[in-house]
Coordinates of C-alpha atoms in Angstrom, one line a residue:
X1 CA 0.0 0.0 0.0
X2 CA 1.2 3.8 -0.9
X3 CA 2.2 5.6 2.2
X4 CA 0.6 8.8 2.9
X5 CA 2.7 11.8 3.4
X6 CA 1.2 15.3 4.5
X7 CA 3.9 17.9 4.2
X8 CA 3.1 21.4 6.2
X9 CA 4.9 23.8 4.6
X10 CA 5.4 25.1 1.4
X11 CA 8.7 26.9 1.4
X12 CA 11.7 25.8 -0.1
X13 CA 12.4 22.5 2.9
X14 CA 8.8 21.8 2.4
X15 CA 9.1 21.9 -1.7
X16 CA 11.9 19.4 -1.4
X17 CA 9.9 17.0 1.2
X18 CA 7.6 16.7 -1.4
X19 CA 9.4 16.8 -4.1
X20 CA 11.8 13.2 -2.6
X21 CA 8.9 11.7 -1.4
X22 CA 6.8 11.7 -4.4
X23 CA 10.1 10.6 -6.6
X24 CA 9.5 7.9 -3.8
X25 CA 6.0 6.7 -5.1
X26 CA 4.1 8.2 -1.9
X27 CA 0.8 9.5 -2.5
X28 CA 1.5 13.3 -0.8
X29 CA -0.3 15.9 -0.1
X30 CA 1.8 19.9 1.2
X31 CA -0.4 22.4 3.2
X32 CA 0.3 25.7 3.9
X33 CA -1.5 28.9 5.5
X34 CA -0.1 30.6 2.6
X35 CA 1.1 30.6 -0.9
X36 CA 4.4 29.0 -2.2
X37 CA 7.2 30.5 -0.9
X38 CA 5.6 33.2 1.4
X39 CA 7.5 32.8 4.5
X40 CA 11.1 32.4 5.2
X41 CA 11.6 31.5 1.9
X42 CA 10.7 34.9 0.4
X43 CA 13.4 36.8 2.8
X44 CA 16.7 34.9 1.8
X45 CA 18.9 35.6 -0.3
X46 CA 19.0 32.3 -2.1
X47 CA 22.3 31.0 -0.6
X48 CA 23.5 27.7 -1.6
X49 CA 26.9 27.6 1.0
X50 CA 29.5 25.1 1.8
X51 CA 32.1 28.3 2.9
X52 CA 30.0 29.2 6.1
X53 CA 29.6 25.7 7.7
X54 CA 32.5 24.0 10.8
X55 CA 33.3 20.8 9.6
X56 CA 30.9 18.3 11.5
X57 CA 26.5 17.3 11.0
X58 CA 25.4 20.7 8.9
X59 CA 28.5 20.9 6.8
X60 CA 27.7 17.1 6.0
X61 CA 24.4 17.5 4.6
X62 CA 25.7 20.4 2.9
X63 CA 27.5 18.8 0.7
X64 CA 25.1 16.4 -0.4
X65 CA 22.4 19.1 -1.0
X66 CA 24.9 20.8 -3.4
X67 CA 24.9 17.9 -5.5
X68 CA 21.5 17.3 -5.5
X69 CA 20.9 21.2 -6.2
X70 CA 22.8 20.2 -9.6
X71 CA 21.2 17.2 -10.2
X72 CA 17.9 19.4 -9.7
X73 CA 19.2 22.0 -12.4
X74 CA 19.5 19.2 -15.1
X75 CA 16.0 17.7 -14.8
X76 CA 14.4 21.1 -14.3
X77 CA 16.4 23.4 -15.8
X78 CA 18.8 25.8 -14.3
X79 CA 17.1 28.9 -15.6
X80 CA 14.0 27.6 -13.6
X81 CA 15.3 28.6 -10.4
X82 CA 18.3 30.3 -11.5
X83 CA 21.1 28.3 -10.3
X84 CA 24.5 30.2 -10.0
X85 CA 27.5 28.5 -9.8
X86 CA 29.0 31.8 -8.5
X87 CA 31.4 30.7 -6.4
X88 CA 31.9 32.7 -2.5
X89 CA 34.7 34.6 -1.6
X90 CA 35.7 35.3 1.9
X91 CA 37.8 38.3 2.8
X92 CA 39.6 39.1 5.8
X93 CA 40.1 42.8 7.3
X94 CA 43.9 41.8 9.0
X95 CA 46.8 39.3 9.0
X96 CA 45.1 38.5 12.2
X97 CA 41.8 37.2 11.0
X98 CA 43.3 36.1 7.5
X99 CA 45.4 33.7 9.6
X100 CA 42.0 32.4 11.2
X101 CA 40.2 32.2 8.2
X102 CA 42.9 30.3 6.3
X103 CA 42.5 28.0 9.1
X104 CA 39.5 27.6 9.3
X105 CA 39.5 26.7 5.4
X106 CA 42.2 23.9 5.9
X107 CA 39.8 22.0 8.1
X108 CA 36.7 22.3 6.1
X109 CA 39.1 21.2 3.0
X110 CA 40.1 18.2 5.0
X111 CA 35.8 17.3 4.9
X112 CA 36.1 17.8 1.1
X113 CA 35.3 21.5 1.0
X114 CA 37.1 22.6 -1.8
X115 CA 39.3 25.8 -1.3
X116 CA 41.7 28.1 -2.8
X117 CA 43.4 30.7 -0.9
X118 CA 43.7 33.8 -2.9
X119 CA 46.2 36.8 -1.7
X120 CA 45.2 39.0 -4.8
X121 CA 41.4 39.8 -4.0
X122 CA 41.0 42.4 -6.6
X123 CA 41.7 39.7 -9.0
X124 CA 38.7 38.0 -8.7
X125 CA 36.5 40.8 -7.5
X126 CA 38.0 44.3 -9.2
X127 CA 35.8 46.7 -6.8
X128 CA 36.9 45.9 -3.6
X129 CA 38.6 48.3 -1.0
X130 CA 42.1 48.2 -1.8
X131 CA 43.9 47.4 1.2
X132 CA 42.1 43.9 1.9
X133 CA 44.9 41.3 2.9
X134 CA 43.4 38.4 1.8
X135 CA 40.9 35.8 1.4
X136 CA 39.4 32.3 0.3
X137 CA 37.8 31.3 -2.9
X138 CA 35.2 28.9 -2.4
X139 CA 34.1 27.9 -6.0
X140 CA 31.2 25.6 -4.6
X141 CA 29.5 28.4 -3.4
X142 CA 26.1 29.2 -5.6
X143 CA 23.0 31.0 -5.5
X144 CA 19.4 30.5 -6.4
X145 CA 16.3 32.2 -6.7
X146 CA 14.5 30.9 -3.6
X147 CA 10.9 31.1 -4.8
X148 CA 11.5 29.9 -7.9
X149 CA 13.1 27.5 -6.8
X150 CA 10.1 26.1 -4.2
X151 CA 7.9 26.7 -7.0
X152 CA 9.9 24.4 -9.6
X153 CA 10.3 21.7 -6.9
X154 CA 6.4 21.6 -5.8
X155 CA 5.6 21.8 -9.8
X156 CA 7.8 18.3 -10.3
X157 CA 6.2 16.8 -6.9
X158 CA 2.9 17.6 -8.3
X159 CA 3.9 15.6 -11.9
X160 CA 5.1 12.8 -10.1
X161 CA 1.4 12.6 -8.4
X162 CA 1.5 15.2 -5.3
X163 CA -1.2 17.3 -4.4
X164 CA -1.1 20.8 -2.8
X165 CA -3.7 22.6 -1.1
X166 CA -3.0 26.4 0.6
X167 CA -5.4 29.3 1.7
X168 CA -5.6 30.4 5.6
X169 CA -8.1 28.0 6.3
X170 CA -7.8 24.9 4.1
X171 CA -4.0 25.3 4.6
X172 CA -4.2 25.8 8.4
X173 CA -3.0 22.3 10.7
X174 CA -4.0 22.5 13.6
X175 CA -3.4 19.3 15.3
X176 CA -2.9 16.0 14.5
X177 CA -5.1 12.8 14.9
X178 CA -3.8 9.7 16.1
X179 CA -4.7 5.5 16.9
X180 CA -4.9 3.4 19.7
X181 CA -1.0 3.2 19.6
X182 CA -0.5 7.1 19.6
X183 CA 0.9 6.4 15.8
X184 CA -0.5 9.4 13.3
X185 CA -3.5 8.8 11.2
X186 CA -4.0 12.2 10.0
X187 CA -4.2 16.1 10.2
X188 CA -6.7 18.2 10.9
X189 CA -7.5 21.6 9.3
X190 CA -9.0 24.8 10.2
X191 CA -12.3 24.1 8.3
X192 CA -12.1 21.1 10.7
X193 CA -11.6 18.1 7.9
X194 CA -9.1 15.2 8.6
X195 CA -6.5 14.1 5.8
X196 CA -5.5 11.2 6.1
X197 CA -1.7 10.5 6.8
X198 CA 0.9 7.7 7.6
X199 CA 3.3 10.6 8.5
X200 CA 3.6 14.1 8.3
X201 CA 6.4 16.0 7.8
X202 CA 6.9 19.4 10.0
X203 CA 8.2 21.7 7.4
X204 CA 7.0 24.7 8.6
X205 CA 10.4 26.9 8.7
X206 CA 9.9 29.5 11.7
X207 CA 6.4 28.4 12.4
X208 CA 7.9 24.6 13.4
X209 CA 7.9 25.0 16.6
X210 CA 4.2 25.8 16.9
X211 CA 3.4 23.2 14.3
X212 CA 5.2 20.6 16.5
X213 CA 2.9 21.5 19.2
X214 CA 0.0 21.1 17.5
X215 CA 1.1 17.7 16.6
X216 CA 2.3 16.7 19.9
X217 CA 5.6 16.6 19.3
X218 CA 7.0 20.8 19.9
X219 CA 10.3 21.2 19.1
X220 CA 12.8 24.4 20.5
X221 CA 12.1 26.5 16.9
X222 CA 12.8 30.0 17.3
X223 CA 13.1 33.6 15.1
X224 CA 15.9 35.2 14.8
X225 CA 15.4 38.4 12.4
X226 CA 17.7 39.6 9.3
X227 CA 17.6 42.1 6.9
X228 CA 18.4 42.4 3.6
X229 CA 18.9 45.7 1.4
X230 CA 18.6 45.9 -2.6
X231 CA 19.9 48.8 -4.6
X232 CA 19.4 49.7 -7.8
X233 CA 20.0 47.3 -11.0
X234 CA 23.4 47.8 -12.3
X235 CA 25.9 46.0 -14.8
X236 CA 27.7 43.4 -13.6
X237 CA 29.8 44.6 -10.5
X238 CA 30.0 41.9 -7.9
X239 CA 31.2 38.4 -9.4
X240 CA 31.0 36.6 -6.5
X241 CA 29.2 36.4 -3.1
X242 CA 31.6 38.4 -1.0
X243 CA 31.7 38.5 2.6
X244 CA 33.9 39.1 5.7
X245 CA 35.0 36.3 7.8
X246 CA 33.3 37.8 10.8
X247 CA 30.2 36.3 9.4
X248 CA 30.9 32.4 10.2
X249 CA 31.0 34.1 14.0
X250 CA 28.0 35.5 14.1
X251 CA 26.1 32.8 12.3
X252 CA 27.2 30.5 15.0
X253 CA 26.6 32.9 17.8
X254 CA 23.7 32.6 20.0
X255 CA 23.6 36.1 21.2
X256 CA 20.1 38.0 21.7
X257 CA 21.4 41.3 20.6
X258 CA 22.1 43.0 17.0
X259 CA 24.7 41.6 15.1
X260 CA 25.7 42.5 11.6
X261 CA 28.5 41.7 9.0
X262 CA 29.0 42.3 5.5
X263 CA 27.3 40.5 2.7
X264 CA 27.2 41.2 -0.6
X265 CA 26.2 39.5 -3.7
X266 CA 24.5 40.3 -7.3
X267 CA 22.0 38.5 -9.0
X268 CA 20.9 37.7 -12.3
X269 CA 18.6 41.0 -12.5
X270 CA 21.3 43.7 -11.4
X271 CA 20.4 44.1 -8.4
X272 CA 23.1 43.8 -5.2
X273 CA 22.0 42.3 -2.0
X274 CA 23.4 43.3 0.7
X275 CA 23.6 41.2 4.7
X276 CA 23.1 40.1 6.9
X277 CA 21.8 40.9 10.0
X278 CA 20.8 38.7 12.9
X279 CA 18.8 39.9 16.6
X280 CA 16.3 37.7 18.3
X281 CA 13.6 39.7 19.1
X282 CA 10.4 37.5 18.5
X283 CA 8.2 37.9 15.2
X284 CA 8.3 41.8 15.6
X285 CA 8.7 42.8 12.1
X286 CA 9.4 46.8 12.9
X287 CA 11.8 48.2 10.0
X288 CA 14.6 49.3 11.9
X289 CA 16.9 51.9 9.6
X290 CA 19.3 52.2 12.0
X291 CA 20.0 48.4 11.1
X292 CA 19.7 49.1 7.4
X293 CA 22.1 52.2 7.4
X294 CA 24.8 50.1 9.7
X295 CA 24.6 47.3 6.8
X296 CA 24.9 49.6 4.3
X297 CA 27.9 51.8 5.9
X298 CA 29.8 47.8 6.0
X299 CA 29.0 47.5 2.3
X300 CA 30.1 50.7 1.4
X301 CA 33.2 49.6 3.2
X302 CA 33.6 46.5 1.6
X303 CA 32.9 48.5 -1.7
X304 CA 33.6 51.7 -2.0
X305 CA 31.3 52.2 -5.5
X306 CA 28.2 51.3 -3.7
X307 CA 28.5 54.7 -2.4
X308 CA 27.1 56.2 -5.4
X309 CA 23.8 53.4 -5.8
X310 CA 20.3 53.7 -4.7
X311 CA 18.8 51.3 -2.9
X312 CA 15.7 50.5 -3.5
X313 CA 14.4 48.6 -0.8
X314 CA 14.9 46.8 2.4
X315 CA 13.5 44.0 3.5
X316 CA 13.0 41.8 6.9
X317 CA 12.0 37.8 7.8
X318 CA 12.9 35.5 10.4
X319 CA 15.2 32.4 10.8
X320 CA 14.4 29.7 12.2
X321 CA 16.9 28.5 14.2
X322 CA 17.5 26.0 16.9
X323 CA 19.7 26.4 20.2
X324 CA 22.5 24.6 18.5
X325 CA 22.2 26.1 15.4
X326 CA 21.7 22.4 13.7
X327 CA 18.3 21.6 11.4
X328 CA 16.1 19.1 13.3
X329 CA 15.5 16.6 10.7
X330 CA 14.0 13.5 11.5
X331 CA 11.4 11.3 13.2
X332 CA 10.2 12.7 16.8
X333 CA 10.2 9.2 18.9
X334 CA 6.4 11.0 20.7
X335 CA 4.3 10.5 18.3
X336 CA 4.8 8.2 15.8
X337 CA 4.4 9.1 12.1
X338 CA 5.6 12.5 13.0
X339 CA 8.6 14.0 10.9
X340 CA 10.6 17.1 11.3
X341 CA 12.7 19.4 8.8
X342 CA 12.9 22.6 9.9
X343 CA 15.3 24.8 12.3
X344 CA 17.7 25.3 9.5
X345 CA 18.4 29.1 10.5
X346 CA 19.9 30.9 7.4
X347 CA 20.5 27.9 6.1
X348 CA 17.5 26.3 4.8
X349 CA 17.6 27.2 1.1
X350 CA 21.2 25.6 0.8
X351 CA 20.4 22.6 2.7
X352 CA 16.8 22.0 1.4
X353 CA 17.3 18.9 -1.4
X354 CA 19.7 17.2 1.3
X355 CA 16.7 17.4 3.7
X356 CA 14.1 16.6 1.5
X357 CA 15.9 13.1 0.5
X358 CA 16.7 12.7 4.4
X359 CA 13.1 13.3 5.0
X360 CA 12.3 10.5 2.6
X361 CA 14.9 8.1 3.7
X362 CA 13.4 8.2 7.2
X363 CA 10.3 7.7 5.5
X364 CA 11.2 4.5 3.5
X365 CA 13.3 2.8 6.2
X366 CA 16.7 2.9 3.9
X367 CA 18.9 5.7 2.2
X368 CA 17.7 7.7 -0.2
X369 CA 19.4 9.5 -3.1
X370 CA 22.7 9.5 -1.1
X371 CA 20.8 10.4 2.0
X372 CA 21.6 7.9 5.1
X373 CA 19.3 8.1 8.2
X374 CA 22.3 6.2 10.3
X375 CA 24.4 9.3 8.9
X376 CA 22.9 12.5 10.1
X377 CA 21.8 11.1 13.7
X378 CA 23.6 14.5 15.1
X379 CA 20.5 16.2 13.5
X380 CA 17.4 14.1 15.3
X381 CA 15.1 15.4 17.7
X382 CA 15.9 13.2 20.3
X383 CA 18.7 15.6 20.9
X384 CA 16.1 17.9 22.5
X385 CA 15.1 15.2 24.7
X386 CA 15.3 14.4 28.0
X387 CA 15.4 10.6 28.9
X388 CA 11.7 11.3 29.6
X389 CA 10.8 12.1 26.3
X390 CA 10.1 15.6 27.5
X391 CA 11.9 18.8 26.2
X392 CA 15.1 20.1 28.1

C-alpha cells in the first residue's frame, strides 16, 4: 500500500519534502496557511553555501544538497530557479583574521570542501577596497532564486502525483489525529476536515515550533530576524558572493542582541544584496533603519562604488533556528508518524534537497538519493530530549 505523506509547509524545505517523497511513489499531499514561498523562503537571499559551515553534522548535509541542487538544475532546468555557480569569496580585514580564516578553510578542505586561498582579491573581484589582505575562494559556493526554486520543486512533486492545497483556512493544521498506539492517522484543518496520513512531515520553517505542538511533538524552533537591502540594478559589479570572515561568528553565535557583518552579492537581475543581519527579538517585524544604514555603511566599506547606488528597498524575515544552530530533521520518537525538517536558520535554502531526500529516507526505512538516516543522527530530535521524552 502507498504511504501517505502530509507535508506542512510550502517553502523551499517543504518543496523538497515533497518533491523526494513523491520521486519515492508516496501518494503526498503539502499544506500551507499561505502561498508558495511566502514565509522564510521569500526573505533569503538564495544562498547555496559550503564556505560558512564547521566541519561536522550541517557541513555534511551540505555537501550532499549541493549535488542534488545540480542534479535538480538538469531535470528542471537551471534557468528555472536560476542556479549560479558563482562561487563565494571570503575576505579578511587583518593578518590576524586572515590567519584564522585560512585555518578555518584547511579543516573544512580536509571534509572535502574545496578551497583556494587567494592573496590577490582584486583579481577576482576588481571593486573591492584596496587594502584587503586576503581571502578564500570557495568555488562551490552558488546561489538561487529561492521562490523559484520552491515553485519548480512543488511543480515536479505535483507531476510525479502530489497534491497541494493552501489558503488560511484549508491550509491551516491544527493538530494532529492519532490510533490506539498514539501512531499518526492524519491532520486536521482549520475548516475542521481530517486528511489522512501515515506521517507528516513538519516543514513549517519559523512556524515549526508551533506546528510541532500542534502535533504533539513541539520542538525548540525559534526567530531570529535579518535584513536584507537591494539597490538599484546595475551591470555586472560583484562576481561573486563576497563576505567578511566575521560572518561564520556571528552565524554561529547565539547572542540575543544585534549583530551584523557584510554581505554582498549580485544577481541575475542587477540588483546587489546586501547582509546580513541577525537579533532575536520575536516575530516583531518593525523596520529598523538604524540596522539598514549600519549594513549599508559595511557595504560601502567592503565596496567603495556602492556609495554612489540607490537602494531601492529593504527588506526583513525571520530564521528559524534552533539552540545549536543544527536543522532538526527526522522522526520525533512521541508521536509516531511525525517528521521534522525545519530549524535550519539561514540555512535552509542551501540545505533543502539534502533534507528533503533525508526526509524521505526516514520515510522508507533505507537511504535515499545519497541520504543515510544512520548518517545524520547529530540532527534528530531526540537531541532535544530528555530521557523522559520531554523537552530540556
Amino acid at each position: 500500500m502507498t504511504s501517505k505523506v502530509v507535508v506542512v509547509g510550502a517553502g523551499v524545505v517543504g518543496a523538497a519534502c515533497a518533491f523526494h517523497a513523491a520521486s519515492a511513489g508516496m501518494d503526498v499531499t503539502v499544506v500551507d496557511r499561505g502561498p508558495v514561498g511566502a514565509g522564510t523562503t521569500s526573505r533569503g537571499e538564495g544562498n547555496i553555501l559550503l564556505s560558512d559551515k564547521e566541519p561536522g553534522p550541517e557541513l555534511d548535509l551540505a555537501r550532499l544538497s549541493r549535488t542534488l541542487w545540480d542534479e535538480a538544475g538538469e531535470e528542471l532546468g537551471p534557468d528555472t530557479f536560476e542556479l549560479e555557480s558563482k562561487g563565494g569569496l571570503v575576505v579578511a580585514s587583518g593578518a590576524e583574521g586572515l590567519e584564522a580564516l585560512r585555518e578555518f578553510a584547511a579543516r573544512q578542505e580536509a571534509a572535502g570542501v574545496r578551497t583556494e586561498p587567494v592573496d590577490r582579491v582584486r583579481d577576482l573581484e576588481p571593486h573591492l577596497a584596496p587594502g584587503i589582505p586576503g581571502g578564500v575562494h570557495y568555488p562551490q559556493d552558488a546561489q538561487v532564486q529561492p521562490v523559484l526554486a520552491a515553485a519548480a520543486l512543488l511543480r515536479a512533486a505535483v507531476r510525479r502525483g502530489a497534491h497541494f492545497r493552501t489558503g488560511e483556512v484549508t491550509g491551516e493544521v491544527t493538530g494532529a489525529v492519532t490510533g490506539r498506539d498514539g501512531r499518526i492517522t492524519g491532520v486536521r484543518t482549520a475548516v475542521g476536515d481530517v486528511l489522512p496520513a501515515d506521517a507528516v512531515v513538519n516543514a513549517a520553517g519559523t512556524w515549526g515550533g508551533e506546528v510541532g505542538r500542534r502535533l504533539g511533538a513541539p520542538v525548540e524552533v525559534l526567530p531570529r530576524r535579518g535584513f536584507v537591502l537591494v539597490t538599484e540594478p546595475l551591470p555586472p559589479m560583484v562576481r561573486h558572493k563576497v563576505y567578511s570572515a566575521d560572518y561564520v561568528a556571528n552565524v554561529a553565535s547565539s547572542d540575543a542582541g544585534l549583530e551584523t557583518s557584510c554581505v554582498v552579492e549580485g544577481t541575475r537581475g542587477g540588483t546587489i544584496l546586501i547582509g546580513a543581519s541577525r537579533e532575536r527579538v520575536g516575530f516583531d517585524r518593525a523596520m529598523n533603519t538604524a540596522v539598514v544604514a549600519r549594513l549599508a555603511a559595511q557595504a560601502c566599506a567592503l565596496f567603495p562604488f556602492l556609495r554612489g547606488v540607490h537602494l531601492i528597498r529593504a527588506y526583513r524575515g525571520f530564521r528559524p533556528y534552533c539552540p545549536d544552530h543544527l536543522p532538526v530533521v527526522g522522526p520525533d520518537p512521541r508521536v509516531p508518524g511525525v517528521v521534522h525538517a525545519c530549524g535550519h536558520e539561514g540555512a535552509g535554502i542551501g540545505l533543502a534537497p539534502a533534507t528533503g531526500a533525508l526526509v524521505t529516507a526516514h520515510l522508507l526505512g533505507r537511504p535515499w538519493r545519497g541520504a543515510d538516516p544512520a548518517a545524520h543522527t547529530a540532527l534528530l530530535p531526540d537531541r532535544f530530549l530528555t530521557p523522559g521524552g520531554a523537552p530540556e
